[in-house]
Tab-separated table of C-alpha atoms and ligand atoms in Angstrom:
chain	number	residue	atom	x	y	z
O	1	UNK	CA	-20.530	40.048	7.818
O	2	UNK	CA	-20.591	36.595	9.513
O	3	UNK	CA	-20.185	33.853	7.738
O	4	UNK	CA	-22.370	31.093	8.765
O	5	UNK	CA	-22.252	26.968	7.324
O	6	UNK	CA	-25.490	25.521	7.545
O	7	UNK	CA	-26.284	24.027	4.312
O	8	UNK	CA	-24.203	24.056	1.218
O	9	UNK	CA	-25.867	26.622	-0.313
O	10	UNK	CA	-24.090	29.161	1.805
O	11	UNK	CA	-21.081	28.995	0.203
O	12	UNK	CA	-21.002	29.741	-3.851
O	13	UNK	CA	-19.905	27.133	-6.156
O	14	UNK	CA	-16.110	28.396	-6.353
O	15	UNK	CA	-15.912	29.159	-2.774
O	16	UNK	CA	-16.525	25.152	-2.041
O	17	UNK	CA	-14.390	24.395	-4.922
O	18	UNK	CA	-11.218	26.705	-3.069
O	19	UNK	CA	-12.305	25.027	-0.055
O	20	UNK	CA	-11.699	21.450	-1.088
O	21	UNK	CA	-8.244	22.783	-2.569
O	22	UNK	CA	-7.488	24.288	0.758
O	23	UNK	CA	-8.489	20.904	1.997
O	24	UNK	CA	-6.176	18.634	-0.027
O	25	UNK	CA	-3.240	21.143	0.608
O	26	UNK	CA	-3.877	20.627	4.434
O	27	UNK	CA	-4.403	17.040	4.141
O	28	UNK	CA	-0.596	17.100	2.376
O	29	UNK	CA	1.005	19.517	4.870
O	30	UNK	CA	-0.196	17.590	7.682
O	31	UNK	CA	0.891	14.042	6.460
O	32	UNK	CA	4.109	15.697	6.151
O	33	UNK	CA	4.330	16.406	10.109
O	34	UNK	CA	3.435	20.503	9.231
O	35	UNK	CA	0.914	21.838	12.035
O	36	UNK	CA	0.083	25.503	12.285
O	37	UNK	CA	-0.735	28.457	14.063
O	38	UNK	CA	-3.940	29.898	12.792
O	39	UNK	CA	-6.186	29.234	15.398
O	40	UNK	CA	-3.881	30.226	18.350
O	41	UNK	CA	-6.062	31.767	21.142
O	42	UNK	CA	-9.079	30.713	19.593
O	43	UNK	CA	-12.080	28.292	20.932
O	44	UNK	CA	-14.248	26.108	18.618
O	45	UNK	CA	-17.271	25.183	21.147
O	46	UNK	CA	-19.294	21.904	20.197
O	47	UNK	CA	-22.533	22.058	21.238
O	48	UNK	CA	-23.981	18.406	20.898
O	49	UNK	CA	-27.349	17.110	21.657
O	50	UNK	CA	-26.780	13.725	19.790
O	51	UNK	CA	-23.982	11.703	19.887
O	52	UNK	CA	-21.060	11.605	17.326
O	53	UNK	CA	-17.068	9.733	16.468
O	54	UNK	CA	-16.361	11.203	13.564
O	55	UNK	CA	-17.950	14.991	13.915
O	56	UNK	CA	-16.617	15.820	17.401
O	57	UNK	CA	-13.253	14.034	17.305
O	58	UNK	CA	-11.915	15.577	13.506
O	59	UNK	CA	-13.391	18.845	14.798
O	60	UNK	CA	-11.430	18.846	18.276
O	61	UNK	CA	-8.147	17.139	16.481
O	62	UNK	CA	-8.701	19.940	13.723
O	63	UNK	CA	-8.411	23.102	16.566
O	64	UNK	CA	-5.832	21.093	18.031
O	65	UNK	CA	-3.688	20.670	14.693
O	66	UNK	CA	-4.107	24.374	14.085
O	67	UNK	CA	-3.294	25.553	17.268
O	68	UNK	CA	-6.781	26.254	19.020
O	69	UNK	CA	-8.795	24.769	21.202
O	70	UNK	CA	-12.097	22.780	21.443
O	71	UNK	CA	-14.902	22.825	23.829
O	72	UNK	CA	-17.483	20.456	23.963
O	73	UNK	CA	-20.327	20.690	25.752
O	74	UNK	CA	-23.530	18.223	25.813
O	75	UNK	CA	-26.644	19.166	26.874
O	76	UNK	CA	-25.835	17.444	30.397
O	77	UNK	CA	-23.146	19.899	30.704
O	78	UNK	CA	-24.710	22.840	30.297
O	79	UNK	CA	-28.273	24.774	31.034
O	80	UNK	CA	-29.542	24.655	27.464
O	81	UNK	CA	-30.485	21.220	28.573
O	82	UNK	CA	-32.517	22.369	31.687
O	83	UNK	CA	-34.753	24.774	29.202
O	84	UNK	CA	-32.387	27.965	28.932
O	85	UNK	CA	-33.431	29.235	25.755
O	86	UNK	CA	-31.298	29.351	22.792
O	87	UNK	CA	-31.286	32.800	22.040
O	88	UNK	CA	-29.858	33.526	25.258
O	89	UNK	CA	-27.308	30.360	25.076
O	90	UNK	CA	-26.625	31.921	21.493
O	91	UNK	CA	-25.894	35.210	22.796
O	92	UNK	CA	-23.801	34.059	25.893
O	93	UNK	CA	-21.467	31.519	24.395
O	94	UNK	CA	-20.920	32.745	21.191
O	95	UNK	CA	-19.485	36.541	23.276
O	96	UNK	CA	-16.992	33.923	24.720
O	97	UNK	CA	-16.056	31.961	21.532
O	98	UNK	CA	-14.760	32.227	18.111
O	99	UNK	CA	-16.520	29.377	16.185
O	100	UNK	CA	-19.759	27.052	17.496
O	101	UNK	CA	-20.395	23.689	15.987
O	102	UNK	CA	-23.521	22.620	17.037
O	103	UNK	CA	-25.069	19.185	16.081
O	104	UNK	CA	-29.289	18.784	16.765
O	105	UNK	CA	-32.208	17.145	15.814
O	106	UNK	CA	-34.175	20.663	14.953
O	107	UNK	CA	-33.106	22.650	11.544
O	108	UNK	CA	-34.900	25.300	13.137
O	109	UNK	CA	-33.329	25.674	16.111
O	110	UNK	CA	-29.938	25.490	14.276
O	111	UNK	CA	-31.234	28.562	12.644
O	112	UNK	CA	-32.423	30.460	15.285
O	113	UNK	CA	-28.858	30.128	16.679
O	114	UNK	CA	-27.360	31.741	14.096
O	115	UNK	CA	-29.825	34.751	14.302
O	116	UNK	CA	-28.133	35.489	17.651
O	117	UNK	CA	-24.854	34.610	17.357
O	118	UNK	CA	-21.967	37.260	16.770
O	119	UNK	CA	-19.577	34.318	15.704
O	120	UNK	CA	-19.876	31.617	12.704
O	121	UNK	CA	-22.363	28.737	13.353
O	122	UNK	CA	-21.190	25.807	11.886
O	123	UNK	CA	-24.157	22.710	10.914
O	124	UNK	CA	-22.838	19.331	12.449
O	125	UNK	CA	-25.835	17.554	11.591
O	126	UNK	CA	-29.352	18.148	11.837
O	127	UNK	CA	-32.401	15.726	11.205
O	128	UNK	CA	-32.562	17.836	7.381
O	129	UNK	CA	-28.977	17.858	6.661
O	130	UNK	CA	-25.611	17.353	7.343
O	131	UNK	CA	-23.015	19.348	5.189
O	132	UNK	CA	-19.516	19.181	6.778
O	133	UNK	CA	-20.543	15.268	5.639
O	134	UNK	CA	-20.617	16.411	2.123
O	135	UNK	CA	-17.286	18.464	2.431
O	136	UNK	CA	-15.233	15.228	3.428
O	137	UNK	CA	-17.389	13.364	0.489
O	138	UNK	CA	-16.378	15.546	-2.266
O	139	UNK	CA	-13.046	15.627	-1.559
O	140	UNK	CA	-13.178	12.345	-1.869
O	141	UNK	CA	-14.774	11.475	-4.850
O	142	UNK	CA	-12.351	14.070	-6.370
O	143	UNK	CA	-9.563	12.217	-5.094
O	144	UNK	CA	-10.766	9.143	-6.331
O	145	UNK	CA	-12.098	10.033	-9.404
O	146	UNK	CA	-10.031	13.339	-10.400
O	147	UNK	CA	-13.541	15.156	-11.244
O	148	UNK	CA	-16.738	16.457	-9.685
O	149	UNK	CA	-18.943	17.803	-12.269
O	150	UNK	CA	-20.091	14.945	-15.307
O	151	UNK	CA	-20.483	11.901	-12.796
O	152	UNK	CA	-23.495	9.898	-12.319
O	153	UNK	CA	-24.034	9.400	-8.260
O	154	UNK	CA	-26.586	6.652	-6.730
O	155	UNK	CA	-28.385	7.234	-3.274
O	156	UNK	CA	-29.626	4.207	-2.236
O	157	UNK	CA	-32.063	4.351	0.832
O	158	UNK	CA	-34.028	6.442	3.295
O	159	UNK	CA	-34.559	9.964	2.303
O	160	UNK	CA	-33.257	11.381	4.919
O	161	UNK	CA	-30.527	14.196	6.166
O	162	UNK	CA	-27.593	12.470	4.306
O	163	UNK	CA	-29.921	12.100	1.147
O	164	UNK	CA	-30.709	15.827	1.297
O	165	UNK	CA	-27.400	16.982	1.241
O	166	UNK	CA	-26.300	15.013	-1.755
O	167	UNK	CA	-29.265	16.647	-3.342
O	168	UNK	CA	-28.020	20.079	-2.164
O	169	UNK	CA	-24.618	19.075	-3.587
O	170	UNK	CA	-25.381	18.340	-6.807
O	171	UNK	CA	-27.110	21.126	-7.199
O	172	UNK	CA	-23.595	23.276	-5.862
O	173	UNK	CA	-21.010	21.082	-7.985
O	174	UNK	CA	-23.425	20.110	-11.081
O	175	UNK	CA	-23.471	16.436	-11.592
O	176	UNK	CA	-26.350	14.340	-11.192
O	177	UNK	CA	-28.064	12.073	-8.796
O	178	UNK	CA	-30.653	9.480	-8.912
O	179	UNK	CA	-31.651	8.542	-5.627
O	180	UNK	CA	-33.655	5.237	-5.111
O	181	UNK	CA	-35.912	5.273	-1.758
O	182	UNK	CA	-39.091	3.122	-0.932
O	183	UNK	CA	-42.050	4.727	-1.061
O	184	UNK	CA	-43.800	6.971	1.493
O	185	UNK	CA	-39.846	7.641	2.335
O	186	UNK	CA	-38.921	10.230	-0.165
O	187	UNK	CA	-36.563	13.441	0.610
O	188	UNK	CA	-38.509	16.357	1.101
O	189	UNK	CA	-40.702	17.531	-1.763
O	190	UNK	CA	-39.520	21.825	-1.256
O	191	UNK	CA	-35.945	20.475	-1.501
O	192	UNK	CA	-36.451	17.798	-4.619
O	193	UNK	CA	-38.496	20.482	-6.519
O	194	UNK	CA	-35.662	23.255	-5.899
O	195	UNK	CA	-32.686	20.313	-7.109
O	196	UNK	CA	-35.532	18.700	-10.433
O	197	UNK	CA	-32.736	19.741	-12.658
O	198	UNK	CA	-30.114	17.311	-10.928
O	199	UNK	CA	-32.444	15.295	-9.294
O	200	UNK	CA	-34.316	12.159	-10.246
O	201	UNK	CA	-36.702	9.842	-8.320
O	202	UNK	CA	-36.918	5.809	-8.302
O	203	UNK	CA	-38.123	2.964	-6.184
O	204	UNK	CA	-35.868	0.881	-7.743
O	205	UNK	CA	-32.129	0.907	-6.653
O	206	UNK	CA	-31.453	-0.998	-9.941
O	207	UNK	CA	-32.286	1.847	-11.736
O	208	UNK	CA	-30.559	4.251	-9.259
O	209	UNK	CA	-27.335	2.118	-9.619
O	210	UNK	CA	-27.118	1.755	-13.414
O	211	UNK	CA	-23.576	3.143	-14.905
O	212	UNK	CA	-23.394	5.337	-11.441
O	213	UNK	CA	-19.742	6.705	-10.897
O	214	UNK	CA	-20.590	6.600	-7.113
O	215	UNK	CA	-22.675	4.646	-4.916
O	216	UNK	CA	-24.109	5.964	-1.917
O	217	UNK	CA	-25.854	4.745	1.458
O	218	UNK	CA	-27.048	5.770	4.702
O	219	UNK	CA	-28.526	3.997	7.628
O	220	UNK	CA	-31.844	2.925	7.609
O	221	UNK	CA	-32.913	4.367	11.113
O	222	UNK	CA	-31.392	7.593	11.750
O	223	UNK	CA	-30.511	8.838	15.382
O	224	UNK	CA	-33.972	9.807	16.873
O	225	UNK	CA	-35.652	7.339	14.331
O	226	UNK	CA	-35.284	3.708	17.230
O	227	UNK	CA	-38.803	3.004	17.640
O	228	UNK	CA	-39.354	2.397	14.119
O	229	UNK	CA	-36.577	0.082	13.553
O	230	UNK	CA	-38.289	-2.992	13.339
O	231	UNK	CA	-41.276	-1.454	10.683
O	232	UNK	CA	-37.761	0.306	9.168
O	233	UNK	CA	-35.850	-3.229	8.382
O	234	UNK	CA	-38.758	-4.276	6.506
O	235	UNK	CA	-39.710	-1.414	4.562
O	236	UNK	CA	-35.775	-1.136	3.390
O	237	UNK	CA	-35.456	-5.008	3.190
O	238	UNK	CA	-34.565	-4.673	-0.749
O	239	UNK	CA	-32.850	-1.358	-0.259
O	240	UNK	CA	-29.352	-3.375	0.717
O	241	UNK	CA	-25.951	-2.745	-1.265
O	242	UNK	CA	-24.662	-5.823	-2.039
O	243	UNK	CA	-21.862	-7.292	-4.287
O	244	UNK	CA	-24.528	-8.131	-7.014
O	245	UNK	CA	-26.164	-4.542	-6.732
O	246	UNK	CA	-22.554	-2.692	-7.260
O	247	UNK	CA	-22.406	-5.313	-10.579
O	248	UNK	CA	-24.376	-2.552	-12.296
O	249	UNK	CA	-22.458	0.652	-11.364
O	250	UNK	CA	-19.389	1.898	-13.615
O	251	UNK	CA	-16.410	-0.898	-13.121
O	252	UNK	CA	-14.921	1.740	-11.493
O	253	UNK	CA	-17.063	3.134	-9.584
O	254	UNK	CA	-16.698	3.962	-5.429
O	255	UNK	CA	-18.798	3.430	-2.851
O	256	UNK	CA	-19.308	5.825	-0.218
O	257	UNK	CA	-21.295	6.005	3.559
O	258	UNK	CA	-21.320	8.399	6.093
O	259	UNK	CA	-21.087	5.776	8.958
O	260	UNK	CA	-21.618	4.448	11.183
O	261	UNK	CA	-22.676	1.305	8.684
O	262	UNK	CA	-24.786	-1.403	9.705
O	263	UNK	CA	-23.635	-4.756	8.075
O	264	UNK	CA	-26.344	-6.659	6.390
O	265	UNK	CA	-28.595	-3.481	6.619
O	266	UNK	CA	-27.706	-1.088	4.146
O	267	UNK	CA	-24.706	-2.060	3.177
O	268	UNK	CA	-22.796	-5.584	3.091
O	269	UNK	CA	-19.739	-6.541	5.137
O	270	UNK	CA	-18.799	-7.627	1.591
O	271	UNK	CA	-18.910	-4.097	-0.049
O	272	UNK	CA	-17.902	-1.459	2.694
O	273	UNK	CA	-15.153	-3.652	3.379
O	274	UNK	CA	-14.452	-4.012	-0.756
O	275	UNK	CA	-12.187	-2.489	-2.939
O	276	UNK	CA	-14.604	0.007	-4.291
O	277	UNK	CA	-15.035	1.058	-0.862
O	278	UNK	CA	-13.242	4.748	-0.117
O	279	UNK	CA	-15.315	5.105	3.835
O	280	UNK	CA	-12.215	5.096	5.318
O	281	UNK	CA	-10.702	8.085	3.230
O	282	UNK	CA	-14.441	10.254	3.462
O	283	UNK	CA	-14.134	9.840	7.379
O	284	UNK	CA	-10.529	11.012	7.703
O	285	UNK	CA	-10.813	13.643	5.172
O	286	UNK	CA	-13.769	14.906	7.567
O	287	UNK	CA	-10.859	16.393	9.655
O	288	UNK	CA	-9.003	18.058	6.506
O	289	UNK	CA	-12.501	19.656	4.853
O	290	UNK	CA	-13.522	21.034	8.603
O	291	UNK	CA	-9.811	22.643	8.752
O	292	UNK	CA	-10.123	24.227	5.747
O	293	UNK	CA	-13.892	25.035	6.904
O	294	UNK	CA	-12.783	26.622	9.691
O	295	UNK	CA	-10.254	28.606	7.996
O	296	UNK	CA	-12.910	30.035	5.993
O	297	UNK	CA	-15.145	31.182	8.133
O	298	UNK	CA	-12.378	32.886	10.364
O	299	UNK	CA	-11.239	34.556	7.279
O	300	UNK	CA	-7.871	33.182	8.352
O	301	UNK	CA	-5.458	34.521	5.242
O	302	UNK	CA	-3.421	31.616	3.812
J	401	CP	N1	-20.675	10.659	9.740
J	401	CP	C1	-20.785	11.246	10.949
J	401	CP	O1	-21.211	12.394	11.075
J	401	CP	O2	-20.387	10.462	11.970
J	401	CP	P1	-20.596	10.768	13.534
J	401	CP	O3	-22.067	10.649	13.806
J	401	CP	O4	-19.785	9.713	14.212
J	401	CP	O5	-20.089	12.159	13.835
J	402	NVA	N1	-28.703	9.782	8.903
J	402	NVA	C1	-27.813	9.575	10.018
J	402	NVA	C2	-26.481	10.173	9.757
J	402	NVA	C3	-25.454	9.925	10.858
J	402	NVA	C4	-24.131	10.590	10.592
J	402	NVA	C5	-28.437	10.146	11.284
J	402	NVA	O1	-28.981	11.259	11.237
J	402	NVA	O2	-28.401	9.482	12.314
């Protein structure tokens, strides 16, 4: 059966646990100069109707690494973007390729994919979530923090995409989040009544950010979002992580964001660029989680 990777709920608990192994062991071989073989004579293709750093380039450095190849292909490139339908894009590229990444505004559409396509469909980002995100992020709190399960996690911020996959992932790994958004932007109310047992709700980032192992942000306007930026900066206005804000999180506690960040918006120059700041480490360990994601999918035997 194909395996597909659109949320996190597609893999079980101890699969995404032997993932994040695999990832640290590829992180390790590759720091010491090992590359391999795996993906010889096979073709990841990156379809991308939005734009993207850290998604497309640790997916094509990924095939690369293990031997494969990438294709990328916006909608500029290729006919999908003159109105051929998806289940005949679906059908056509994925009797070419091995793998499709495929990054959209439309859940939906990401879905539909996958209902025609003989080869794994990989999520890399969609306006409800963003999982390969959430890969690279709990590899990194693990490395940071040694554990997973029993630690208290902060969203601070629109509830969007990013928010709904830390939902999804505590519900996957078991520890707890309280996520602080301004009213009339909460995550989706399906998702928060399907995560109520990890899940709790707050206007106040205070009282999101209290004892919290890890501190989390997004962007205010999300790609697609750039005519409400003005009405955005306002409504978020008190929604910024600051130096005084992270006062009230565990000593040790790390702050995480997707990026890109947006200095004096969510997040201050002061704390991404901090010492309880690990963005740097959840970008580059995007490339080692999508290795090992890849791996799995492919079945590739280690
Ligand atoms: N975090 C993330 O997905 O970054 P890009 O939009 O640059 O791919
Ligand atoms: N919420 C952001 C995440 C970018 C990686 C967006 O969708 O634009």
């Amino acid at each position: 059966m194909t395996r597909h990777f659109i949320s996190l709920l597609d893999l079980s608990p101890n699969e995404l646990l032997s993932l994040l192994d695999r990832a640290d062991q590829l992180k390790k071989e590759i720091k010491s100069g090992q590359t391999s073989q795996a993906m010889q004579g096979k073709t990841l293709a990156l379809l991308f109707d939005k734009s993207s750093t850290r998604t497309r380039v640790s997916f094509e450095v990924g095939m690369n690494q293990m031997g494969g190849n990438a294709l990328f292909l916006s909608p500029a490139d290729a006919q999908i973007g003159r109105g051929e339908p998806i289940e005949d894009t679906a059908r056509v590229i994925s009797s070419m390729v091995d793998i499709i990444a495929i990054r959209t505004g439309s859940h939906g559409n990401i879905i539909r994919f996958t209902e025609y396509s003989k080869v794994p469909v990989i999520n890399a980002l969609t306006d409800f979530n963003h999982p390969c995100q959430l890969l690279a992020d709990m590899m990194t709190v693990r490395e940071r923090l040694g554990r997973l399960d029993d630690i208290d996690v902060a969203y601070v911020g629109d509830g969007n995409n990013m928010c709904h996959s830390w939902m999804i992932a505590a519900r996957q790994f078991g520890f707890n989040i309280k996520i602080a958004v301004p009213k009339g932007f909460e995550p989706e109310a399906d998702l928060l009544e399907a995560c109520k047992d990890k899940v709790t709700l707050t206007n106040l980032p205070l009282e999101a950010i209290r004892d919290a192992d890890v501190v989390v942000t997004d962007t205010w306007i999300s790609m697609g979002q750039e005519d409400e930026q003005q009405q955005r900066k306002q409504v978020f206005e008190s929604f910024t992580v600051d130096a005084k804000l992270m006062e009230n999180a565990m000593p040790d506690a790390i702050f995480l964001h997707c990026l890109p960040a947006y200095r004096g918006y969510e997040v201050t120059k002061e704390v991404l660029e901090g010492p309880q700041s690990a963005v740097w480490d959840e970008a580059e360990n995007r490339l080692h989680a999508q290795k090992a994601l890849i791996e799995f999918l492919l079945d590739v035997k280690i």
